[in-house]
Amino acid sequence: MHDQWSFQTKLIHNKHKVDTTTGAVSVAIQQASTFHQQTLDESPEFDYSRSGNPTRKALEEAIAELEGGVRGFAFASGMAAISTAFLLLSSGDHVLVTEDVYGGTYRIVADVLSRFGIEYTFVDMTDLDAVKANIRPNTKVIYIETPSNPLLKVTDIRAIVQLAKENGCLTFVDNTFMTPALQRPLDLGADIVLHSATKFLAGHSDCLAGLAVVKDEKLGEELYKLQNAFGAVLGPHDCWLVLRGLKTLHVRLDQSVKTASQLAEFLKKHPAIKKVYYPGLHDHPGSDIHLRQSVNGGAVLSFELEDEKAVKILADHVQLPVFAVSLGAVESILSYPAKMSHAAMPKEERIKRGITDGLLRLSVGLENFEDLKNDLESGLSTVLAYQ
Ligand SMILES: Cc1ncc(COP(=O)(O)O)c(C=O)c1O
């Protein structure tokens, strides 16, 4: 890959753009579990698809280049990637995790790793003093998600990396919301970048996938061993879907981010809305830090209505966004954290974190801005009429 090319160009022109055996302008889907060995003594590059598969290799190399790492790994889901990365820890180790982490990550840390003697603390990562105070002698990993879900809280990646380095810990960053198009945590010093590639990277609500990228060969070897041992690898067809999604990542994000920032401004002024959370807005408390470590505010925003009744009216009236979990797709997706991503959290705990019964999250897709605005405006007028 040519270093002088922009990210936009690199998405299309990577080393797998043309199949070297057939000339096909698409990576071949090697739907094989095993590979014929010509001789007894041969040790071929591919022998069994859990250990390695050519389509998976193409995706793993593509994401490694895009994130600025040395090695990439593709998994069956974002949770498979995250869980496998946590297998780097051993009994007696401690992990410090951002308080408003994705629910599935919360579950693997609190309900599963804890059964294997791995200690954890959840902490508000926007408060560096709190992070510092919670680092223990056995802390091995600091785990960040920025911007976080669903309140788009911003963590200063550089500052956390510095604290981690001072204390001999690794930094893991879940980069699902930003993607390497907008934020490259390895360049800021992080050790492992994780993705739910189900979201923006694949981008079409049609496959589940997870990715991990490291910038250190030795860490790469350790993660490879775990990927092969645990076996939660991504199948060849889904690797191909992610590779195809990657080609349009730049244009999709360009469009969605533009619309998201216009919608954030529109929603901010609407009388039915109590609050808008979007790190691209200058009055967002983390916007300065966010814009120092990312290109722009991204394509996800949250907003707060009066109460659950208002949410129900809006959800019943809008016609464009699908009302669903997930994000980062061609179609806009409206989610209700209280009953979706954070349903498992006790209400008191949820409200304490600012995830109220009136909070909605909108992942902005590729629809026309005016159409989306008109759709939301009409739903919000109905909300006002009932209040
Ligand atoms: C930020 C974040 N990380 C990880 C995950 C888990 O990914 P997956 O659903 O692909 O397992 C999600 C899923 O919603 C997510 O939003």
PDB file of C-alpha atoms and ligand atoms in Angstrom, residues 76-80 82 102 105 143 145 149 174 176-177 195-199 208-210 326-327 361, ligand 1:
ATOM      1  CA  ALA A  76     -17.285 -14.173  14.587  1.00  0.00           C
ATOM      2  CA  SER A  77     -18.657 -11.044  16.314  1.00  0.00           C
ATOM      3  CA  GLY A  78     -17.497  -7.957  18.145  1.00  0.00           C
ATOM      4  CA  MET A  79     -18.004  -9.831  21.413  1.00  0.00           C
ATOM      5  CA  ALA A  80     -15.859 -12.717  20.149  1.00  0.00           C
ATOM      6  CA  ILE A  82     -13.398  -8.510  22.796  1.00  0.00           C
ATOM      7  CA  TYR A 102     -21.239  -1.656  25.861  1.00  0.00           C
ATOM      8  CA  THR A 105     -18.595  -6.100  27.404  1.00  0.00           C
ATOM      9  CA  TYR A 143     -10.351  -0.683  28.596  1.00  0.00           C
ATOM     10  CA  GLU A 145     -14.815   3.054  24.625  1.00  0.00           C
ATOM     11  CA  ASN A 149     -22.701   4.397  24.316  1.00  0.00           C
ATOM     12  CA  ASP A 174     -13.241  -0.239  21.337  1.00  0.00           C
ATOM     13  CA  THR A 176     -16.660   0.740  16.874  1.00  0.00           C
ATOM     14  CA  PHE A 177     -18.330   4.180  16.942  1.00  0.00           C
ATOM     15  CA  HIS A 195     -14.375  -3.454  16.664  1.00  0.00           C
ATOM     16  CA  SER A 196     -17.837  -4.654  16.306  1.00  0.00           C
ATOM     17  CA  ALA A 197     -17.409  -4.744  12.515  1.00  0.00           C
ATOM     18  CA  THR A 198     -21.120  -5.565  12.471  1.00  0.00           C
ATOM     19  CA  LYS A 199     -21.569  -1.786  12.576  1.00  0.00           C
ATOM     20  CA  LEU A 208     -22.031 -10.026  12.485  1.00  0.00           C
ATOM     21  CA  ALA A 209     -18.268  -9.598  12.704  1.00  0.00           C
ATOM     22  CA  GLY A 210     -15.508  -8.546  15.078  1.00  0.00           C
ATOM     23  CA  SER A 326     -27.415  -1.886  16.471  1.00  0.00           C
ATOM     24  CA  LEU A 327     -25.969   1.081  14.613  1.00  0.00           C
ATOM     25  CA  ARG A 361     -30.079   6.960  20.330  1.00  0.00           C
TER      26      ARG A 361
HETATM   27  C1  LIG B   1     -19.432  -0.386  21.043  1.00  0.00           C
HETATM   28  C2  LIG B   1     -19.736  -1.832  20.829  1.00  0.00           C
HETATM   29  N1  LIG B   1     -18.788  -2.753  21.081  1.00  0.00           N
HETATM   30  C3  LIG B   1     -19.020  -4.062  20.896  1.00  0.00           C
HETATM   31  C4  LIG B   1     -20.241  -4.534  20.472  1.00  0.00           C
HETATM   32  C5  LIG B   1     -20.451  -6.015  20.306  1.00  0.00           C
HETATM   33  O1  LIG B   1     -20.415  -6.355  18.966  1.00  0.00           O
HETATM   34  P1  LIG B   1     -21.225  -7.578  18.317  1.00  0.00           P
HETATM   35  O2  LIG B   1     -22.672  -7.293  18.496  1.00  0.00           O
HETATM   36  O3  LIG B   1     -20.757  -7.566  16.895  1.00  0.00           O
HETATM   37  O4  LIG B   1     -20.795  -8.810  19.061  1.00  0.00           O
HETATM   38  C6  LIG B   1     -21.256  -3.610  20.187  1.00  0.00           C
HETATM   39  C7  LIG B   1     -22.570  -4.090  19.721  1.00  0.00           C
HETATM   40  O5  LIG B   1     -23.542  -3.388  19.729  1.00  0.00           O
HETATM   41  C8  LIG B   1     -20.998  -2.227  20.376  1.00  0.00           C
HETATM   42  O6  LIG B   1     -21.933  -1.304  20.134  1.00  0.00           O
END
